[in-house]
GROMACS .gro file of C-alpha atoms in nm:
model
  491
    1UNK     CA    1  -2.369   6.343   5.660
    2UNK     CA    2  -2.021   6.407   5.536
    3UNK     CA    3  -2.042   6.593   5.205
    4UNK     CA    4  -1.717   6.436   5.080
    5UNK     CA    5  -1.871   6.089   5.070
    6UNK     CA    6  -2.053   5.970   4.759
    7UNK     CA    7  -2.403   5.882   4.883
    8UNK     CA    8  -2.723   5.831   4.691
    9UNK     CA    9  -2.929   6.152   4.732
   10UNK     CA   10  -3.240   5.944   4.795
   11UNK     CA   11  -3.073   5.790   5.100
   12UNK     CA   12  -2.986   6.121   5.264
   13UNK     CA   13  -3.174   6.221   5.578
   14UNK     CA   14  -3.141   6.578   5.689
   15UNK     CA   15  -2.979   6.599   6.032
   16UNK     CA   16  -3.208   6.875   6.153
   17UNK     CA   17  -3.514   6.668   6.073
   18UNK     CA   18  -3.370   6.372   6.260
   19UNK     CA   19  -3.289   6.581   6.570
   20UNK     CA   20  -3.640   6.728   6.560
   21UNK     CA   21  -3.790   6.381   6.566
   22UNK     CA   22  -3.555   6.285   6.849
   23UNK     CA   23  -3.670   6.575   7.064
   24UNK     CA   24  -4.032   6.496   6.992
   25UNK     CA   25  -3.969   6.163   7.167
   26UNK     CA   26  -3.841   6.355   7.476
   27UNK     CA   27  -3.483   6.227   7.456
   28UNK     CA   28  -3.232   6.437   7.648
   29UNK     CA   29  -2.963   6.527   7.397
   30UNK     CA   30  -2.664   6.756   7.343
   31UNK     CA   31  -2.551   6.860   6.996
   32UNK     CA   32  -2.181   6.916   6.919
   33UNK     CA   33  -2.024   7.048   6.601
   34UNK     CA   34  -1.681   7.084   6.761
   35UNK     CA   35  -1.493   6.754   6.802
   36UNK     CA   36  -1.290   6.879   7.100
   37UNK     CA   37  -1.600   6.985   7.291
   38UNK     CA   38  -1.754   6.647   7.218
   39UNK     CA   39  -1.453   6.461   7.360
   40UNK     CA   40  -1.460   6.680   7.670
   41UNK     CA   41  -1.825   6.592   7.721
   42UNK     CA   42  -1.746   6.220   7.697
   43UNK     CA   43  -1.457   6.256   7.942
   44UNK     CA   44  -1.680   6.439   8.191
   45UNK     CA   45  -1.944   6.167   8.161
   46UNK     CA   46  -1.690   5.892   8.228
   47UNK     CA   47  -1.541   6.082   8.523
   48UNK     CA   48  -1.888   6.101   8.677
   49UNK     CA   49  -1.970   5.735   8.595
   50UNK     CA   50  -2.255   5.854   8.370
   51UNK     CA   51  -2.361   5.633   8.083
   52UNK     CA   52  -2.366   5.816   7.751
   53UNK     CA   53  -2.496   5.721   7.406
   54UNK     CA   54  -2.316   5.913   7.133
   55UNK     CA   55  -2.464   5.933   6.782
   56UNK     CA   56  -2.197   6.042   6.533
   57UNK     CA   57  -2.285   6.145   6.176
   58UNK     CA   58  -1.938   6.084   6.045
   59UNK     CA   59  -1.717   5.810   5.910
   60UNK     CA   60  -1.553   5.627   6.205
   61UNK     CA   61  -1.201   5.593   6.064
   62UNK     CA   62  -1.058   5.913   6.214
   63UNK     CA   63  -1.274   5.937   6.527
   64UNK     CA   64  -1.206   5.577   6.630
   65UNK     CA   65  -0.832   5.633   6.656
   66UNK     CA   66  -0.890   5.958   6.846
   67UNK     CA   67  -1.125   5.783   7.091
   68UNK     CA   68  -0.866   5.511   7.157
   69UNK     CA   69  -0.579   5.757   7.189
   70UNK     CA   70  -0.768   5.965   7.445
   71UNK     CA   71  -0.864   5.651   7.644
   72UNK     CA   72  -1.237   5.715   7.603
   73UNK     CA   73  -1.324   5.354   7.522
   74UNK     CA   74  -1.534   5.241   7.817
   75UNK     CA   75  -1.835   5.021   7.882
   76UNK     CA   76  -2.035   5.329   7.987
   77UNK     CA   77  -1.988   5.495   7.649
   78UNK     CA   78  -2.167   5.371   7.336
   79UNK     CA   79  -2.064   5.522   7.001
   80UNK     CA   80  -2.315   5.491   6.718
   81UNK     CA   81  -2.184   5.578   6.370
   82UNK     CA   82  -2.413   5.663   6.079
   83UNK     CA   83  -2.302   5.835   5.765
   84UNK     CA   84  -2.553   5.703   5.510
   85UNK     CA   85  -2.335   5.420   5.373
   86UNK     CA   86  -2.480   5.102   5.222
   87UNK     CA   87  -2.216   4.870   5.369
   88UNK     CA   88  -2.013   4.868   5.692
   89UNK     CA   89  -1.639   4.944   5.676
   90UNK     CA   90  -1.401   4.660   5.598
   91UNK     CA   91  -1.212   4.483   5.874
   92UNK     CA   92  -0.882   4.590   5.727
   93UNK     CA   93  -0.984   4.955   5.745
   94UNK     CA   94  -1.116   4.986   6.103
   95UNK     CA   95  -1.086   4.762   6.407
   96UNK     CA   96  -1.321   4.847   6.695
   97UNK     CA   97  -1.120   4.668   6.961
   98UNK     CA   98  -1.230   4.627   7.323
   99UNK     CA   99  -1.325   4.795   7.547
  100UNK     CA  100  -1.477   5.029   7.290
  101UNK     CA  101  -1.846   4.973   7.226
  102UNK     CA  102  -1.930   5.070   6.869
  103UNK     CA  103  -2.246   5.041   6.662
  104UNK     CA  104  -2.247   5.103   6.287
  105UNK     CA  105  -2.578   5.171   6.109
  106UNK     CA  106  -2.599   5.124   5.733
  107UNK     CA  107  -2.880   5.203   5.491
  108UNK     CA  108  -2.887   4.954   5.205
  109UNK     CA  109  -3.210   5.099   5.064
  110UNK     CA  110  -3.476   5.350   5.149
  111UNK     CA  111  -3.661   5.288   5.477
  112UNK     CA  112  -3.423   5.002   5.564
  113UNK     CA  113  -3.139   5.001   5.813
  114UNK     CA  114  -2.891   4.741   5.933
  115UNK     CA  115  -2.733   4.752   6.281
  116UNK     CA  116  -2.382   4.614   6.336
  117UNK     CA  117  -2.224   4.572   6.679
  118UNK     CA  118  -1.861   4.502   6.772
  119UNK     CA  119  -1.935   4.319   7.101
  120UNK     CA  120  -2.189   4.070   6.975
  121UNK     CA  121  -1.939   3.785   7.030
  122UNK     CA  122  -1.705   3.723   7.326
  123UNK     CA  123  -1.391   3.663   7.117
  124UNK     CA  124  -1.279   4.024   7.163
  125UNK     CA  125  -1.148   4.071   6.808
  126UNK     CA  126  -1.361   4.383   6.756
  127UNK     CA  127  -1.522   4.268   6.432
  128UNK     CA  128  -1.865   4.402   6.345
  129UNK     CA  129  -2.156   4.158   6.346
  130UNK     CA  130  -2.510   4.206   6.226
  131UNK     CA  131  -2.736   4.206   6.531
  132UNK     CA  132  -3.061   4.356   6.399
  133UNK     CA  133  -3.223   4.539   6.111
  134UNK     CA  134  -3.516   4.769   6.050
  135UNK     CA  135  -3.765   4.761   5.763
  136UNK     CA  136  -3.993   5.061   5.756
  137UNK     CA  137  -4.237   4.910   5.501
  138UNK     CA  138  -4.374   4.608   5.685
  139UNK     CA  139  -4.147   4.426   5.934
  140UNK     CA  140  -4.020   4.707   6.153
  141UNK     CA  141  -3.742   4.621   6.399
  142UNK     CA  142  -3.635   4.257   6.373
  143UNK     CA  143  -3.562   4.195   6.742
  144UNK     CA  144  -3.564   4.363   7.083
  145UNK     CA  145  -3.355   4.467   7.261
  146UNK     CA  146  -3.160   4.623   6.981
  147UNK     CA  147  -2.817   4.516   7.117
  148UNK     CA  148  -2.748   4.182   7.288
  149UNK     CA  149  -2.693   4.228   7.665
  150UNK     CA  150  -2.343   4.177   7.802
  151UNK     CA  151  -2.463   3.913   8.048
  152UNK     CA  152  -2.574   3.700   7.754
  153UNK     CA  153  -2.274   3.763   7.529
  154UNK     CA  154  -2.008   3.701   7.793
  155UNK     CA  155  -2.169   3.405   7.969
  156UNK     CA  156  -1.955   3.174   7.755
  157UNK     CA  157  -1.617   3.286   7.616
  158UNK     CA  158  -1.571   2.977   7.396
  159UNK     CA  159  -1.213   2.912   7.500
  160UNK     CA  160  -1.086   3.269   7.479
  161UNK     CA  161  -0.739   3.323   7.628
  162UNK     CA  162  -0.693   3.608   7.875
  163UNK     CA  163  -0.367   3.762   7.990
  164UNK     CA  164  -0.364   3.818   8.366
  165UNK     CA  165  -0.084   4.027   8.523
  166UNK     CA  166   0.029   3.875   8.852
  167UNK     CA  167   0.304   3.903   9.110
  168UNK     CA  168   0.388   3.718   9.431
  169UNK     CA  169   0.137   3.840   9.693
  170UNK     CA  170   0.032   3.574   9.946
  171UNK     CA  171  -0.232   3.467  10.027
  172UNK     CA  172  -0.385   3.581   9.697
  173UNK     CA  173  -0.116   3.446   9.464
  174UNK     CA  174   0.187   3.225   9.523
  175UNK     CA  175   0.422   3.285   9.227
  176UNK     CA  176   0.731   3.082   9.141
  177UNK     CA  177   0.991   3.296   8.962
  178UNK     CA  178   1.243   3.018   8.894
  179UNK     CA  179   1.177   3.014   8.518
  180UNK     CA  180   1.093   3.381   8.468
  181UNK     CA  181   1.382   3.427   8.220
  182UNK     CA  182   1.242   3.180   7.971
  183UNK     CA  183   0.956   3.297   7.756
  184UNK     CA  184   0.677   3.051   7.701
  185UNK     CA  185   0.568   2.964   7.349
  186UNK     CA  186   0.216   3.069   7.437
  187UNK     CA  187   0.344   3.411   7.536
  188UNK     CA  188   0.542   3.433   7.212
  189UNK     CA  189   0.225   3.385   7.016
  190UNK     CA  190   0.050   3.644   7.228
  191UNK     CA  191   0.334   3.892   7.188
  192UNK     CA  192   0.330   3.844   6.813
  193UNK     CA  193  -0.041   3.924   6.817
  194UNK     CA  194   0.023   4.275   6.951
  195UNK     CA  195  -0.090   4.438   6.631
  196UNK     CA  196  -0.384   4.518   6.851
  197UNK     CA  197  -0.168   4.789   7.008
  198UNK     CA  198  -0.119   4.997   6.696
  199UNK     CA  199  -0.258   5.313   6.853
  200UNK     CA  200  -0.033   5.295   7.161
  201UNK     CA  201   0.277   5.494   7.239
  202UNK     CA  202   0.596   5.398   7.070
  203UNK     CA  203   0.760   5.097   7.227
  204UNK     CA  204   0.454   4.964   7.408
  205UNK     CA  205   0.378   4.707   7.142
  206UNK     CA  206   0.738   4.581   7.163
  207UNK     CA  207   0.721   4.511   7.536
  208UNK     CA  208   0.824   4.153   7.606
  209UNK     CA  209   0.575   3.966   7.821
  210UNK     CA  210   0.702   3.667   8.016
  211UNK     CA  211   0.485   3.399   8.163
  212UNK     CA  212   0.515   3.311   8.532
  213UNK     CA  213   0.420   2.998   8.721
  214UNK     CA  214   0.152   3.039   8.989
  215UNK     CA  215   0.154   2.750   9.237
  216UNK     CA  216  -0.153   2.844   9.441
  217UNK     CA  217  -0.342   3.110   9.625
  218UNK     CA  218  -0.698   3.209   9.700
  219UNK     CA  219  -0.749   3.422   9.389
  220UNK     CA  220  -0.579   3.156   9.176
  221UNK     CA  221  -0.842   2.905   9.285
  222UNK     CA  222  -1.115   3.162   9.225
  223UNK     CA  223  -0.988   3.227   8.874
  224UNK     CA  224  -0.982   2.854   8.799
  225UNK     CA  225  -1.344   2.823   8.906
  226UNK     CA  226  -1.444   3.121   8.689
  227UNK     CA  227  -1.255   2.979   8.391
  228UNK     CA  228  -1.432   2.645   8.427
  229UNK     CA  229  -1.774   2.805   8.467
  230UNK     CA  230  -1.740   3.064   8.188
  231UNK     CA  231  -1.530   2.852   7.947
  232UNK     CA  232  -1.214   3.058   7.907
  233UNK     CA  233  -0.842   3.006   7.950
  234UNK     CA  234  -0.580   3.233   8.102
  235UNK     CA  235  -0.208   3.279   8.122
  236UNK     CA  236  -0.022   3.465   8.394
  237UNK     CA  237   0.220   3.736   8.284
  238UNK     CA  238   0.481   3.903   8.497
  239UNK     CA  239   0.416   4.266   8.594
  240UNK     CA  240   0.691   4.528   8.548
  241UNK     CA  241   0.845   4.592   8.888
  242UNK     CA  242   0.617   4.321   9.030
  243UNK     CA  243   0.386   4.577   9.183
  244UNK     CA  244   0.029   4.685   9.129
  245UNK     CA  245   0.150   5.007   8.971
  246UNK     CA  246   0.202   5.369   9.060
  247UNK     CA  247   0.154   5.697   8.876
  248UNK     CA  248   0.482   5.827   8.732
  249UNK     CA  249   0.486   6.119   8.487
  250UNK     CA  250   0.111   6.084   8.427
  251UNK     CA  251   0.151   5.716   8.327
  252UNK     CA  252   0.102   5.402   8.533
  253UNK     CA  253   0.360   5.131   8.589
  254UNK     CA  254   0.317   4.770   8.702
  255UNK     CA  255   0.002   4.570   8.645
  256UNK     CA  256  -0.221   4.876   8.609
  257UNK     CA  257   0.009   5.003   8.334
  258UNK     CA  258  -0.039   4.676   8.143
  259UNK     CA  259  -0.415   4.711   8.167
  260UNK     CA  260  -0.398   5.076   8.065
  261UNK     CA  261  -0.193   4.995   7.754
  262UNK     CA  262  -0.404   4.696   7.655
  263UNK     CA  263  -0.129   4.439   7.724
  264UNK     CA  264  -0.332   4.275   8.001
  265UNK     CA  265  -0.699   4.186   8.010
  266UNK     CA  266  -0.780   4.205   8.381
  267UNK     CA  267  -0.609   4.218   8.718
  268UNK     CA  268  -0.726   4.010   9.012
  269UNK     CA  269  -0.631   4.054   9.376
  270UNK     CA  270  -0.609   4.306   9.656
  271UNK     CA  271  -0.596   4.615   9.434
  272UNK     CA  272  -0.635   4.948   9.608
  273UNK     CA  273  -0.889   5.192   9.467
  274UNK     CA  274  -0.795   5.557   9.417
  275UNK     CA  275  -0.923   5.843   9.207
  276UNK     CA  276  -0.620   5.840   8.976
  277UNK     CA  277  -0.649   5.466   8.919
  278UNK     CA  278  -1.021   5.491   8.865
  279UNK     CA  279  -0.962   5.737   8.585
  280UNK     CA  280  -0.713   5.500   8.421
  281UNK     CA  281  -0.886   5.163   8.455
  282UNK     CA  282  -1.225   5.030   8.557
  283UNK     CA  283  -1.289   4.854   8.889
  284UNK     CA  284  -1.547   4.588   8.957
  285UNK     CA  285  -1.768   4.598   9.263
  286UNK     CA  286  -1.614   4.500   9.596
  287UNK     CA  287  -1.632   4.129   9.673
  288UNK     CA  288  -1.403   4.105   9.979
  289UNK     CA  289  -1.536   4.169  10.328
  290UNK     CA  290  -1.196   4.112  10.497
  291UNK     CA  291  -0.983   4.342  10.282
  292UNK     CA  292  -0.872   4.534  10.592
  293UNK     CA  293  -0.793   4.236  10.816
  294UNK     CA  294  -0.464   4.202  11.004
  295UNK     CA  295  -0.307   3.915  11.196
  296UNK     CA  296  -0.141   3.929  11.541
  297UNK     CA  297  -0.038   3.677  11.805
  298UNK     CA  298  -0.299   3.500  12.016
  299UNK     CA  299  -0.403   3.683  12.337
  300UNK     CA  300  -0.181   3.588  12.630
  301UNK     CA  301  -0.310   3.478  12.973
  302UNK     CA  302  -0.331   3.746  13.238
  303UNK     CA  303  -0.171   3.731  13.583
  304UNK     CA  304  -0.391   3.522  13.814
  305UNK     CA  305  -0.268   3.709  14.122
  306UNK     CA  306  -0.486   4.002  14.021
  307UNK     CA  307  -0.794   3.788  13.959
  308UNK     CA  308  -0.970   3.931  14.267
  309UNK     CA  309  -0.977   4.271  14.097
  310UNK     CA  310  -1.107   4.158  13.757
  311UNK     CA  311  -1.475   4.084  13.841
  312UNK     CA  312  -1.534   4.458  13.808
  313UNK     CA  313  -1.376   4.683  13.551
  314UNK     CA  314  -1.119   4.942  13.645
  315UNK     CA  315  -1.365   5.228  13.608
  316UNK     CA  316  -1.613   5.058  13.847
  317UNK     CA  317  -1.384   5.008  14.146
  318UNK     CA  318  -1.345   5.379  14.234
  319UNK     CA  319  -1.723   5.425  14.248
  320UNK     CA  320  -1.762   5.107  14.451
  321UNK     CA  321  -1.502   5.212  14.708
  322UNK     CA  322  -1.651   5.561  14.726
  323UNK     CA  323  -1.996   5.410  14.790
  324UNK     CA  324  -1.866   5.204  15.083
  325UNK     CA  325  -1.684   5.504  15.232
  326UNK     CA  326  -1.980   5.741  15.198
  327UNK     CA  327  -2.236   5.489  15.329
  328UNK     CA  328  -2.118   5.525  15.693
  329UNK     CA  329  -2.148   5.907  15.712
  330UNK     CA  330  -2.484   5.895  15.533
  331UNK     CA  331  -2.613   5.645  15.789
  332UNK     CA  332  -2.486   5.869  16.070
  333UNK     CA  333  -2.664   6.179  15.935
  334UNK     CA  334  -2.988   5.983  15.887
  335UNK     CA  335  -2.982   5.910  16.261
  336UNK     CA  336  -2.843   6.242  16.382
  337UNK     CA  337  -3.033   6.502  16.178
  338UNK     CA  338  -3.390   6.406  16.290
  339UNK     CA  339  -3.275   6.409  16.656
  340UNK     CA  340  -3.118   6.749  16.608
  341UNK     CA  341  -3.432   6.891  16.450
  342UNK     CA  342  -3.666   6.760  16.724
  343UNK     CA  343  -3.451   6.823  17.032
  344UNK     CA  344  -3.647   7.128  17.152
  345UNK     CA  345  -3.980   6.963  17.088
  346UNK     CA  346  -3.884   6.656  17.290
  347UNK     CA  347  -3.767   6.867  17.579
  348UNK     CA  348  -4.104   7.047  17.600
  349UNK     CA  349  -4.292   6.719  17.578
  350UNK     CA  350  -4.078   6.572  17.859
  351UNK     CA  351  -4.149   6.862  18.089
  352UNK     CA  352  -4.524   6.833  18.031
  353UNK     CA  353  -4.516   6.460  18.090
  354UNK     CA  354  -4.317   6.493  18.414
  355UNK     CA  355  -4.549   6.765  18.536
  356UNK     CA  356  -4.860   6.561  18.455
  357UNK     CA  357  -4.711   6.252  18.618
  358UNK     CA  358  -4.618   6.444  18.932
  359UNK     CA  359  -4.968   6.590  18.957
  360UNK     CA  360  -5.126   6.244  18.932
  361UNK     CA  361  -4.900   6.108  19.202
  362UNK     CA  362  -4.988   6.390  19.445
  363UNK     CA  363  -5.357   6.342  19.374
  364UNK     CA  364  -5.331   5.967  19.427
  365UNK     CA  365  -5.147   6.013  19.753
  366UNK     CA  366  -5.413   6.249  19.882
  367UNK     CA  367  -5.718   6.039  19.802
  368UNK     CA  368  -5.566   5.700  19.876
  369UNK     CA  369  -5.363   5.553  20.147
  370UNK     CA  370  -5.039   5.411  20.008
  371UNK     CA  371  -4.802   5.200  20.199
  372UNK     CA  372  -4.430   5.210  20.152
  373UNK     CA  373  -4.422   4.910  19.922
  374UNK     CA  374  -4.661   5.063  19.666
  375UNK     CA  375  -4.478   5.396  19.686
  376UNK     CA  376  -4.148   5.227  19.608
  377UNK     CA  377  -4.304   5.055  19.309
  378UNK     CA  378  -4.439   5.382  19.171
  379UNK     CA  379  -4.103   5.551  19.227
  380UNK     CA  380  -3.918   5.268  19.055
  381UNK     CA  381  -4.152   5.279  18.753
  382UNK     CA  382  -4.116   5.655  18.732
  383UNK     CA  383  -3.735   5.627  18.740
  384UNK     CA  384  -3.732   5.364  18.465
  385UNK     CA  385  -3.955   5.580  18.249
  386UNK     CA  386  -3.730   5.880  18.295
  387UNK     CA  387  -3.417   5.676  18.217
  388UNK     CA  388  -3.568   5.526  17.899
  389UNK     CA  389  -3.684   5.865  17.781
  390UNK     CA  390  -3.342   6.005  17.855
  391UNK     CA  391  -3.181   5.722  17.659
  392UNK     CA  392  -3.403   5.795  17.363
  393UNK     CA  393  -3.321   6.164  17.381
  394UNK     CA  394  -2.944   6.108  17.387
  395UNK     CA  395  -2.725   5.983  17.102
  396UNK     CA  396  -2.522   5.666  17.159
  397UNK     CA  397  -2.161   5.710  17.241
  398UNK     CA  398  -1.921   5.714  16.941
  399UNK     CA  399  -2.214   5.702  16.697
  400UNK     CA  400  -2.008   5.812  16.396
  401UNK     CA  401  -1.744   5.542  16.444
  402UNK     CA  402  -2.012   5.283  16.504
  403UNK     CA  403  -2.192   5.382  16.182
  404UNK     CA  404  -1.870   5.350  15.981
  405UNK     CA  405  -1.793   5.011  16.127
  406UNK     CA  406  -2.154   4.897  16.084
  407UNK     CA  407  -2.159   4.971  15.708
  408UNK     CA  408  -1.820   4.806  15.657
  409UNK     CA  409  -1.941   4.491  15.833
  410UNK     CA  410  -2.264   4.497  15.633
  411UNK     CA  411  -2.089   4.524  15.295
  412UNK     CA  412  -1.848   4.249  15.397
  413UNK     CA  413  -2.150   4.033  15.494
  414UNK     CA  414  -2.044   4.008  15.861
  415UNK     CA  415  -2.279   3.987  16.159
  416UNK     CA  416  -2.364   4.329  16.305
  417UNK     CA  417  -2.600   4.472  16.566
  418UNK     CA  418  -2.873   4.725  16.502
  419UNK     CA  419  -2.762   5.074  16.608
  420UNK     CA  420  -3.089   5.267  16.610
  421UNK     CA  421  -3.458   5.178  16.615
  422UNK     CA  422  -3.586   5.464  16.399
  423UNK     CA  423  -3.783   5.389  16.084
  424UNK     CA  424  -3.553   5.588  15.860
  425UNK     CA  425  -3.247   5.406  15.989
  426UNK     CA  426  -3.417   5.068  15.945
  427UNK     CA  427  -3.517   5.147  15.586
  428UNK     CA  428  -3.161   5.256  15.499
  429UNK     CA  429  -3.022   4.939  15.657
  430UNK     CA  430  -3.253   4.729  15.439
  431UNK     CA  431  -3.129   4.916  15.128
  432UNK     CA  432  -2.767   4.861  15.231
  433UNK     CA  433  -2.830   4.495  15.296
  434UNK     CA  434  -2.991   4.435  14.955
  435UNK     CA  435  -2.709   4.622  14.778
  436UNK     CA  436  -2.440   4.432  14.967
  437UNK     CA  437  -2.601   4.090  14.929
  438UNK     CA  438  -2.750   4.077  14.581
  439UNK     CA  439  -2.576   4.354  14.386
  440UNK     CA  440  -2.219   4.335  14.511
  441UNK     CA  441  -2.158   4.001  14.680
  442UNK     CA  442  -2.346   3.773  14.439
  443UNK     CA  443  -2.226   3.950  14.124
  444UNK     CA  444  -1.869   3.964  14.250
  445UNK     CA  445  -1.862   3.598  14.355
  446UNK     CA  446  -2.015   3.484  14.025
  447UNK     CA  447  -1.763   3.683  13.822
  448UNK     CA  448  -1.474   3.563  14.035
  449UNK     CA  449  -1.584   3.200  13.996
  450UNK     CA  450  -1.599   3.235  13.619
  451UNK     CA  451  -1.255   3.398  13.619
  452UNK     CA  452  -1.103   3.097  13.795
  453UNK     CA  453  -1.298   2.848  13.586
  454UNK     CA  454  -1.180   3.006  13.259
  455UNK     CA  455  -0.853   3.198  13.297
  456UNK     CA  456  -0.872   3.550  13.160
  457UNK     CA  457  -0.667   3.660  12.862
  458UNK     CA  458  -0.560   4.000  12.742
  459UNK     CA  459  -0.800   4.175  12.501
  460UNK     CA  460  -0.728   4.087  12.137
  461UNK     CA  461  -0.600   4.346  11.891
  462UNK     CA  462  -0.906   4.347  11.666
  463UNK     CA  463  -0.957   4.718  11.594
  464UNK     CA  464  -0.743   4.990  11.443
  465UNK     CA  465  -0.748   5.188  11.767
  466UNK     CA  466  -0.609   4.890  11.963
  467UNK     CA  467  -0.351   4.833  11.692
  468UNK     CA  468  -0.240   5.195  11.713
  469UNK     CA  469  -0.221   5.172  12.093
  470UNK     CA  470  -0.013   4.853  12.074
  471UNK     CA  471   0.225   5.012  11.825
  472UNK     CA  472   0.271   5.324  12.039
  473UNK     CA  473   0.284   5.171  12.388
  474UNK     CA  474   0.404   4.813  12.333
  475UNK     CA  475   0.639   4.867  12.040
  476UNK     CA  476   0.449   4.655  11.785
  477UNK     CA  477   0.570   4.666  11.423
  478UNK     CA  478   0.321   4.661  11.136
  479UNK     CA  479   0.412   4.508  10.799
  480UNK     CA  480   0.185   4.587  10.502
  481UNK     CA  481   0.212   4.501  10.134
  482UNK     CA  482   0.332   4.788   9.921
  483UNK     CA  483   0.075   4.970   9.708
  484UNK     CA  484  -0.210   4.764   9.854
  485UNK     CA  485  -0.552   4.880   9.966
  486UNK     CA  486  -0.459   4.801  10.327
  487UNK     CA  487  -0.162   5.037  10.314
  488UNK     CA  488  -0.374   5.314  10.166
  489UNK     CA  489  -0.640   5.261  10.433
  490UNK     CA  490  -0.388   5.271  10.719
  491UNK     CA  491  -0.216   5.579  10.584
   0.00000   0.00000   0.00000
């Protein structure tokens, strides 16, 4: 406790004893005696989005102004003040304004504590309210949880008026600036209530806020629904420069500057998120799934003269043409290579057969009496056998050209004659026929029919890669709102 304050000695609690009890309950804690080191710790916690509970054994008058000046007031930081006083500070002395979360603990008597909280009501005036007490003799803690949750406190704002910075940004807001030179009486009352900006830089509290007229927009309708559901009112104020805001000389301009200086309550719309902005203001979770959408013209119809080429994609046609070209030579080698391998073997077999046949004929002529008619028949049969064997042993004339023409006719589904009676050639012809009939012809005809039934259109520009290609090759121009999340994403 501060030694300069007049406190009943019976109400003093030694700090070391309190910290010892705190560690016995396994609370992770850091002790600071240097104010600057303490503020650096709070800044590091906020930068890392880490919630911190800060117990301060000191009167809040000086520290509160320092916390507000250093922009450490945040929903993730809770400041608990206890200095052994019997009563909380007066409203005229200290004002714990939002977004600072402050708890003041008083000790009216021994073993009794009272807990005051500045966000127990949604009016936002920063006044302390009694939320709980502790009686160590018999009652203990009056209620749990110790502090009312934000979801309960801010479920109904009871007609509270919010100031919402806005500028013309369709389709989110449609703003009419015809009467932007005249200040509304409501805004005059709000401007006169800027005593709430006492701790700000010089001149910020004197900034004139003018009301603007919003005629429509998606976020305007959303804000109306929220106001009806949560029972609050709002007024639109014009943003300096009519932009979201940019960082200039370590300070923000535009709507973000109003939020930073406490002149605006919240900003609604397509606000881009960056590290610098995140350190200055707090962002809600993302609620838009189409924040990166862009609009282009409808896809145009393609030239119908090239419809015969569209059933297959451009990368398929080269392989298809190569397959048709290679099929003829493959068919030729299937017929030619086995004949080439077995040429010597067939020649030896033919000689043995002729020799055996000649021996049988001499034997028959010796043991039987043959007339001329039977001899002619045997000679004719022997000649036919030799000619057929010779035909089998010789390749057809112009076999290569015939194989090429045969495969072309087969793929074009034209009538063609069988070139060779070998089993390998027949199997390959069956494979070619199935590929030509079911894989190519039927698929191609079905695709071509659908192309004529529903005329094809150019592919839509629905990805960033297609948009980049259209801008480079087709000369498309892209228009994006300044300082928006879409511009930051595209850059």
